Amino acid sequence: DINNSDPFNIDAGSGVFVPQSSTFEFAGDNDGGNVNIENATYYNLTLGEFSIAENYDAEGAMTVSNNLSILADATLIGTDNWTINGSATGAGTVNLTGGTFLQRVSVNQLLGNDTNANNWTFNNLTLENSNGTFDRTITVAAVGTGALIVSNNLTIGNAGDARNITLQQNTNDRNLD
């Protein structure tokens, strides 16, 4: 754990940041604005930890090779593109006003609020299957009641994918707006 009251900065010219092999947690208390997420490829990424409500905003295009967790005190905001290759769940809020949120999976995964009524709003939401052998399903997370809202384009599947992807919400009948 890095526990520091100063901003966490990585100098691209001289610093090395290798977050691809474990869970990286961004938890901040930035009274002066948002908590900025270093644009990188993460293995697992968790936003929020403290009991302080905070907005998390990416500094550019983001990739999470496995799971994205957005905890109850966190709101993911911004206009950047996100690629998630695992589940994207949590009790937090999503309010992406630009870019595309791509969930591209090779095994069945979950999407959405899994605890309460916080909505997840996407500018564009795209769901794809990267598995060349089997059809895959992204299931809306159980228990939570928050809506999945797509402001512009909802795309399920990619013509270039060898197998189908399904969005399933039978077990948790949510509003998909």
mmCIF file of C-alpha atoms in Angstrom:
data_model
loop_
_atom_site.group_PDB
_atom_site.id
_atom_site.type_symbol
_atom_site.label_atom_id
_atom_site.label_comp_id
_atom_site.label_asym_id
_atom_site.label_seq_id
_atom_site.Cartn_x
_atom_site.Cartn_y
_atom_site.Cartn_z
ATOM 1 C CA ASP A 1 0.000 0.000 0.000
ATOM 2 C CA ILE A 2 1.069 3.533 -0.736
ATOM 3 C CA ASN A 3 -0.408 5.849 1.851
ATOM 4 C CA ASN A 4 0.503 9.417 1.065
ATOM 5 C CA SER A 5 -1.280 12.734 1.453
ATOM 6 C CA ASP A 6 0.550 14.177 -1.552
ATOM 7 C CA PRO A 7 -0.641 13.510 -5.115
ATOM 8 C CA PHE A 8 0.595 10.260 -6.632
ATOM 9 C CA ASN A 9 2.365 11.239 -9.842
ATOM 10 C CA ILE A 10 4.276 9.110 -12.304
ATOM 11 C CA ASP A 11 6.838 10.827 -14.475
ATOM 12 C CA ALA A 12 6.580 9.127 -17.871
ATOM 13 C CA GLY A 13 10.179 10.100 -18.667
ATOM 14 C CA SER A 14 11.813 8.566 -15.623
ATOM 15 C CA GLY A 15 9.221 6.568 -13.673
ATOM 16 C CA VAL A 16 8.069 3.003 -14.148
ATOM 17 C CA PHE A 17 4.588 1.854 -13.220
ATOM 18 C CA VAL A 18 3.698 -1.834 -13.636
ATOM 19 C CA PRO A 19 0.105 -2.390 -12.479
ATOM 20 C CA GLN A 20 -0.666 -5.354 -14.756
ATOM 21 C CA SER A 21 -0.286 -8.196 -12.251
ATOM 22 C CA SER A 22 -2.407 -7.449 -9.180
ATOM 23 C CA THR A 23 -5.213 -5.303 -7.801
ATOM 24 C CA PHE A 24 -4.571 -1.567 -7.812
ATOM 25 C CA GLU A 25 -6.803 0.509 -5.523
ATOM 26 C CA PHE A 26 -7.411 4.189 -6.097
ATOM 27 C CA ALA A 27 -8.831 5.688 -2.913
ATOM 28 C CA GLY A 28 -8.610 9.389 -2.408
ATOM 29 C CA ASP A 29 -9.837 12.445 -0.622
ATOM 30 C CA ASN A 30 -9.279 15.348 -2.961
ATOM 31 C CA ASP A 31 -11.113 18.350 -1.557
ATOM 32 C CA GLY A 32 -9.886 20.423 -4.492
ATOM 33 C CA GLY A 33 -11.402 18.294 -7.259
ATOM 34 C CA ASN A 34 -11.469 14.801 -8.684
ATOM 35 C CA VAL A 35 -9.130 11.893 -8.084
ATOM 36 C CA ASN A 36 -7.296 11.381 -11.371
ATOM 37 C CA ILE A 37 -6.605 7.800 -12.446
ATOM 38 C CA GLU A 38 -3.286 7.282 -14.213
ATOM 39 C CA ASN A 39 -4.036 5.961 -17.695
ATOM 40 C CA ALA A 40 -2.425 2.551 -17.885
ATOM 41 C CA THR A 41 -3.320 -1.109 -18.201
ATOM 42 C CA TYR A 42 -4.399 -2.572 -14.859
ATOM 43 C CA TYR A 43 -5.074 -6.206 -13.981
ATOM 44 C CA ASN A 44 -7.777 -5.496 -11.353
ATOM 45 C CA LEU A 45 -8.770 -1.924 -10.558
ATOM 46 C CA THR A 46 -10.764 -0.821 -7.488
ATOM 47 C CA LEU A 47 -12.060 2.740 -7.102
ATOM 48 C CA GLY A 48 -12.869 4.039 -3.601
ATOM 49 C CA GLU A 49 -12.069 2.754 -0.151
ATOM 50 C CA PHE A 50 -12.604 5.469 2.384
ATOM 51 C CA SER A 51 -16.028 6.570 3.564
ATOM 52 C CA ILE A 52 -15.516 9.813 1.653
ATOM 53 C CA ALA A 53 -17.530 10.376 -1.519
ATOM 54 C CA GLU A 54 -15.181 11.090 -4.405
ATOM 55 C CA ASN A 55 -15.222 11.379 -8.196
ATOM 56 C CA TYR A 56 -12.666 9.335 -10.153
ATOM 57 C CA ASP A 57 -11.648 10.558 -13.610
ATOM 58 C CA ALA A 58 -9.232 8.827 -15.996
ATOM 59 C CA GLU A 59 -6.291 10.754 -17.455
ATOM 60 C CA GLY A 60 -6.784 9.013 -20.820
ATOM 61 C CA ALA A 61 -7.880 5.720 -22.343
ATOM 62 C CA MET A 62 -8.016 2.930 -19.744
ATOM 63 C CA THR A 63 -7.686 -0.850 -19.928
ATOM 64 C CA VAL A 64 -8.500 -3.290 -17.127
ATOM 65 C CA SER A 65 -7.382 -6.811 -18.060
ATOM 66 C CA ASN A 66 -9.604 -8.415 -15.441
ATOM 67 C CA ASN A 67 -12.135 -6.816 -13.025
ATOM 68 C CA LEU A 68 -13.207 -3.235 -12.334
ATOM 69 C CA SER A 69 -14.778 -2.608 -8.895
ATOM 70 C CA ILE A 70 -16.459 0.700 -8.093
ATOM 71 C CA LEU A 71 -17.128 0.900 -4.358
ATOM 72 C CA ALA A 72 -20.072 2.697 -2.721
ATOM 73 C CA ASP A 73 -18.271 5.986 -2.097
ATOM 74 C CA ALA A 74 -16.898 6.229 -5.650
ATOM 75 C CA THR A 75 -18.322 7.811 -8.788
ATOM 76 C CA LEU A 76 -16.582 7.072 -12.073
ATOM 77 C CA ILE A 77 -16.830 10.146 -14.302
ATOM 78 C CA GLY A 78 -15.247 11.395 -17.492
ATOM 79 C CA THR A 79 -15.109 11.221 -21.254
ATOM 80 C CA ASP A 80 -12.349 8.678 -21.883
ATOM 81 C CA ASN A 81 -12.598 5.231 -23.453
ATOM 82 C CA TRP A 82 -12.534 2.229 -21.092
ATOM 83 C CA THR A 83 -11.855 -1.416 -21.988
ATOM 84 C CA ILE A 84 -12.719 -4.038 -19.356
ATOM 85 C CA ASN A 85 -11.956 -7.729 -19.975
ATOM 86 C CA GLY A 86 -13.628 -9.045 -16.801
ATOM 87 C CA SER A 87 -16.555 -8.038 -14.610
ATOM 88 C CA ALA A 88 -17.446 -4.398 -13.934
ATOM 89 C CA THR A 89 -19.412 -4.235 -10.678
ATOM 90 C CA GLY A 90 -19.780 -2.440 -7.368
ATOM 91 C CA ALA A 91 -22.039 -0.277 -5.240
ATOM 92 C CA GLY A 92 -20.720 2.982 -6.675
ATOM 93 C CA THR A 93 -22.001 5.162 -9.488
ATOM 94 C CA VAL A 94 -20.927 5.483 -13.108
ATOM 95 C CA ASN A 95 -21.512 8.736 -14.984
ATOM 96 C CA LEU A 96 -19.459 8.672 -18.190
ATOM 97 C CA THR A 97 -20.455 11.591 -20.419
ATOM 98 C CA GLY A 98 -18.135 10.769 -23.326
ATOM 99 C CA GLY A 99 -16.119 7.951 -24.819
ATOM 100 C CA THR A 100 -17.006 4.264 -25.043
ATOM 101 C CA PHE A 101 -17.110 1.697 -22.247
ATOM 102 C CA LEU A 102 -16.164 -1.615 -23.871
ATOM 103 C CA GLN A 103 -16.605 -4.849 -21.938
ATOM 104 C CA ARG A 104 -14.810 -7.475 -24.058
ATOM 105 C CA VAL A 105 -14.855 -10.855 -22.330
ATOM 106 C CA SER A 106 -13.495 -14.351 -22.906
ATOM 107 C CA VAL A 107 -15.592 -15.966 -20.121
ATOM 108 C CA ASN A 108 -19.032 -15.130 -18.693
ATOM 109 C CA GLN A 109 -18.903 -11.910 -16.642
ATOM 110 C CA LEU A 110 -21.053 -9.423 -14.672
ATOM 111 C CA LEU A 111 -21.952 -5.774 -15.308
ATOM 112 C CA GLY A 112 -23.569 -3.143 -13.122
ATOM 113 C CA ASN A 113 -24.367 -2.091 -9.593
ATOM 114 C CA ASP A 114 -24.427 -5.163 -7.364
ATOM 115 C CA THR A 115 -25.637 -3.618 -4.099
ATOM 116 C CA ASN A 116 -27.986 -0.635 -4.251
ATOM 117 C CA ALA A 117 -29.948 1.755 -6.502
ATOM 118 C CA ASN A 118 -27.056 3.817 -7.898
ATOM 119 C CA ASN A 119 -27.375 4.136 -11.672
ATOM 120 C CA TRP A 120 -24.604 3.405 -14.140
ATOM 121 C CA THR A 121 -24.676 5.848 -17.054
ATOM 122 C CA PHE A 122 -22.558 5.363 -20.165
ATOM 123 C CA ASN A 123 -22.104 7.562 -23.207
ATOM 124 C CA ASN A 124 -21.573 4.468 -25.401
ATOM 125 C CA LEU A 125 -21.684 0.902 -24.071
ATOM 126 C CA THR A 126 -20.253 -1.948 -26.152
ATOM 127 C CA LEU A 127 -20.303 -5.637 -25.157
ATOM 128 C CA GLU A 128 -18.106 -8.103 -27.074
ATOM 129 C CA ASN A 129 -16.878 -11.716 -26.960
ATOM 130 C CA SER A 130 -13.126 -12.288 -27.353
ATOM 131 C CA ASN A 131 -13.466 -16.093 -27.029
ATOM 132 C CA GLY A 132 -13.124 -17.730 -30.441
ATOM 133 C CA THR A 133 -14.606 -21.067 -29.330
ATOM 134 C CA PHE A 134 -17.663 -20.447 -27.107
ATOM 135 C CA ASP A 135 -20.581 -18.011 -26.905
ATOM 136 C CA ARG A 136 -20.392 -15.814 -23.787
ATOM 137 C CA THR A 137 -22.874 -13.968 -21.560
ATOM 138 C CA ILE A 138 -22.604 -10.716 -19.659
ATOM 139 C CA THR A 139 -25.169 -10.808 -16.845
ATOM 140 C CA VAL A 140 -26.507 -7.719 -15.123
ATOM 141 C CA ALA A 141 -25.274 -8.032 -11.530
ATOM 142 C CA ALA A 142 -27.770 -9.387 -9.002
ATOM 143 C CA VAL A 143 -29.126 -7.610 -5.900
ATOM 144 C CA GLY A 144 -28.565 -3.998 -7.068
ATOM 145 C CA THR A 145 -31.498 -2.114 -8.546
ATOM 146 C CA GLY A 146 -29.757 0.800 -10.276
ATOM 147 C CA ALA A 147 -30.518 1.262 -13.966
ATOM 148 C CA LEU A 148 -28.068 0.853 -16.821
ATOM 149 C CA ILE A 149 -28.413 4.033 -18.868
ATOM 150 C CA VAL A 150 -26.817 4.498 -22.287
ATOM 151 C CA SER A 151 -26.915 8.070 -23.580
ATOM 152 C CA ASN A 152 -25.903 7.266 -27.156
ATOM 153 C CA ASN A 153 -25.083 3.819 -28.556
ATOM 154 C CA LEU A 154 -25.568 0.376 -27.044
ATOM 155 C CA THR A 155 -23.733 -2.228 -29.135
ATOM 156 C CA ILE A 156 -24.008 -5.921 -28.307
ATOM 157 C CA GLY A 157 -21.607 -8.001 -30.367
ATOM 158 C CA ASN A 158 -18.987 -7.320 -32.988
ATOM 159 C CA ALA A 159 -19.257 -8.606 -36.557
ATOM 160 C CA GLY A 160 -15.585 -9.589 -36.377
ATOM 161 C CA ASP A 161 -16.056 -11.848 -33.336
ATOM 162 C CA ALA A 162 -16.138 -15.605 -34.010
ATOM 163 C CA ARG A 163 -18.803 -16.273 -31.328
ATOM 164 C CA ASN A 164 -21.892 -14.518 -29.911
ATOM 165 C CA ILE A 165 -22.238 -12.348 -26.805
ATOM 166 C CA THR A 166 -25.519 -12.098 -24.863
ATOM 167 C CA LEU A 167 -26.636 -9.480 -22.343
ATOM 168 C CA GLN A 168 -28.741 -11.317 -19.769
ATOM 169 C CA GLN A 169 -30.834 -9.640 -17.115
ATOM 170 C CA ASN A 170 -33.518 -12.275 -16.443
ATOM 171 C CA THR A 171 -32.384 -12.840 -12.872
ATOM 172 C CA ASN A 172 -32.348 -9.137 -12.079
ATOM 173 C CA ASP A 173 -34.913 -7.282 -14.139
ATOM 174 C CA ARG A 174 -33.304 -3.832 -14.335
ATOM 175 C CA ASN A 175 -34.206 -0.794 -16.336
ATOM 176 C CA LEU A 176 -32.040 -0.562 -19.401
ATOM 177 C CA ASP A 177 -32.523 2.930 -20.747
#
